[in-house]
Amino acid sequence: MPTADETSKIPGSRGPEIVATPAPFGSCPLPISEHQRIVLGHGSGGKLTADLIEKVFLPAFRNPTLDKLDDQAVLKIGDLRLAFTTDSFVVTPIFFPGGDIGRLAIHGTVNDLAMSGARPLVLSAAFILEEGLAMDDLRRVVESMRAAAAEAGVQLVTGDTKVVNRGKGDQIFITTTGIGIIENDVNISADQARPGDKIILSGTVGDHGMTIMSQREGLEFEGAIESDCASLNELVVTMLSTSTSTQRRDFIHTMRDPTRGGVATTLNELATRANVGMIIDQRSIPIRESVKGACEVLGLDPLYVANEGKLLALVVPEMAEAVLDRMRQHPLGCNAAVIGEVVDTHPGMVLMKTEIGGTRVLDVMFGEQLPRIC
Amino acid sequence: MPTADETSKIPGSRGPEIVATPAPFGSCPLPISEHQRIVLGHGSGGKLTADLIEKVFLPAFRNPTLDKLDDQAVLKIGDLRLAFTTDSFVVTPIFFPGGDIGRLAIHGTVNDLAMSGARPLVLSAAFILEEGLAMDDLRRVVESMRAAAAEAGVQLVTGDTKVVNRGKGDQIFITTTGIGIIENDVNISADQARPGDKIILSGTVGDHGMTIMSQREGLEFEGAIESDCASLNELVVTMLSTSTSTQRRDFIHTMRDPTRGGVATTLNELATRANVGMIIDQRSIPIRESVKGACEVLGLDPLYVANEGKLLALVVPEMAEAVLDRMRQHPLGCNAAVIGEVVDTHPGMVLMKTEIGGTRVLDVMFGEQLPRIC
């Protein structure tokens, strides 16, 4: 636990007050051994998911690539470095403002590739359809995947279709897997974060999650809310092409798209992986008024709400402003902001200077805030 | 439709009689436009699946790689040739004699890679778990995947887990995607088949499908039936290393594992793709007595029943015996047999000399014989 002495090192901190005491990281309040059955929280992307990975999947499949726990594996095959990633999409409803499950499935996998600095090349798509799915809905989803793939500049080159009995699925589940190529001396990974790195967020938080939530609950909020679902590979190319005096491309240490579990959970994962601390300034976090309002009505913290077209980047301090400038010239980065920095204190922990001037621990999400958000 | 004259060309045929008239290939008795909703048959691997691919997926995603409609895409990246394939597994029950959904998910994807002559390198696994799944069942499936991956010599390097609400899934669905490397001058694809090629089947038909069927229906048949679920990559290496006078490796034109839809449907797909005819000799097809008996009781044709550890290979005639010899020395090929040959008559059509001496058309499966077999 951080001491008052440690928090007093926070630059610009208004005071050393810590308003929440975190559970020691890595210890799960409900250990998996007490979960005899899978609960929705195991798919939340938060602490229960991490626990499932750590206790069930990693012990079986352990290898150096998997152990990195990035959202994509980086493979060296011959002289090539390839990124490889997979995601299942089970969002409900399957159509929502700003996108649908098909668009999400393409952009989600493209983004996981792009977060390693890879140029996405090809995708596969495996469909699990529920008996009774309307053919027109399938066509609409497929058309949306086509358009999204064209936008992202990737080809879908192989696939599979299975059908399950009525009541044994939910309309349509899509698993997309992608291969990308990592060029030049790019080396972006969760374990590359270093104290001093600036934490850049590419835009507003919570748009996707609150869209799904309001659709599902039939809620209408002031001001339109729509999913931010988009492919970030072009934005990443823009960021990587920021000119440097040395022509080096290793000024971006880490990137990740804050999907399930939101910005707070993603920052915690990164802090743990690199064994560094982070300080976030709440006032610097971009958020739409409509999303903020919806979160207040529903009692949700926007920092834990899923995004589908945003990225977090940890950038060496001397390059942060230049990268930010380039991002802001791109439509998907026009609201980009530096929201905090990596520090060498309180490793594995994320602290946030709140709007009212205090400092609180921004913990990982424990269970399930919004199930089936992606 | 073949004429008596054509069938009289069948070497060794006992007579020109044709006992079934096929629907013209490619015309579906129930066009997809009449299917307003997805039915189980769309996942059968038969005619309805082909129709779905042709009418919904291909028009959207059309590209030269996908258009080949092999079970894997072959990608040229830099100097490398990579095979890339994906499959969702939705088998029920998830545990069965000879395997489980985890073992199937590893072997199935390894086999799709191996069928292009690729050496499987890495896999991804995406899990869709139903809320309420017993943690012990998940552990058992994961352990089985670990063992199967070790057997096949592949690493699982990335993954994903989603959880859906109770009643919106069925215990566990797994999507595995694999990357393999194609070395030397291997060029194995459905469109490589040539008249004269011998058709080799690596072992007995119907074991997997009849295992699932008997489990599901609670049937017991004389003699144990168990799934043949196995990785064929080592058998393929053995086949490819058959010594030739020229040191060439292009003596295997086509390989495919006859899973959904069985041997009959797979042969039809290959005949259509290469625009060649095929003649099969029913008496030469290896089948276990127990499986044959079970099929008779249930009124199923074993040639349409799924296999999960068998392959069909189309081999140049002068090498067929040598390849067969090598296969028979491998545990997974000990019952291998030449079951027929590729001919230049009746393109796109498979004829079978029956046990009683007639000749009938072996058509593609139309709907769903055994849903959720893999």
mmCIF file of C-alpha atoms in Angstrom, chain A residues 24 27 43 70 72 88 105 162 172 177 244 249 325 328 332 339:
data_model
loop_
_atom_site.group_PDB
_atom_site.id
_atom_site.type_symbol
_atom_site.label_atom_id
_atom_site.label_comp_id
_atom_site.label_asym_id
_atom_site.label_seq_id
_atom_site.Cartn_x
_atom_site.Cartn_y
_atom_site.Cartn_z
ATOM 1 C CA PRO A 24 -3.352 -6.231 -2.357
ATOM 2 C CA SER A 27 -5.226 -11.531 -4.411
ATOM 3 C CA GLY A 43 -15.785 -12.725 -18.891
ATOM 4 C CA ASP A 70 -0.322 -8.964 -24.274
ATOM 5 C CA GLN A 72 -1.602 -10.318 -29.154
ATOM 6 C CA SER A 88 -14.785 -13.824 -29.603
ATOM 7 C CA ALA A 105 -15.508 -8.176 -34.626
ATOM 8 C CA LYS A 162 -21.397 -23.676 -37.124
ATOM 9 C CA ILE A 172 -24.714 -14.825 -33.565
ATOM 10 C CA THR A 177 -8.432 -13.910 -35.524
ATOM 11 C CA THR A 244 12.328 12.110 -34.363
ATOM 12 C CA ARG A 249 10.586 4.203 -33.617
ATOM 13 C CA ASP A 325 0.079 16.697 -32.009
ATOM 14 C CA ARG A 328 -4.950 15.304 -32.860
ATOM 15 C CA LEU A 332 -9.843 9.240 -34.346
ATOM 16 C CA ILE A 339 -3.892 11.832 -18.821
#
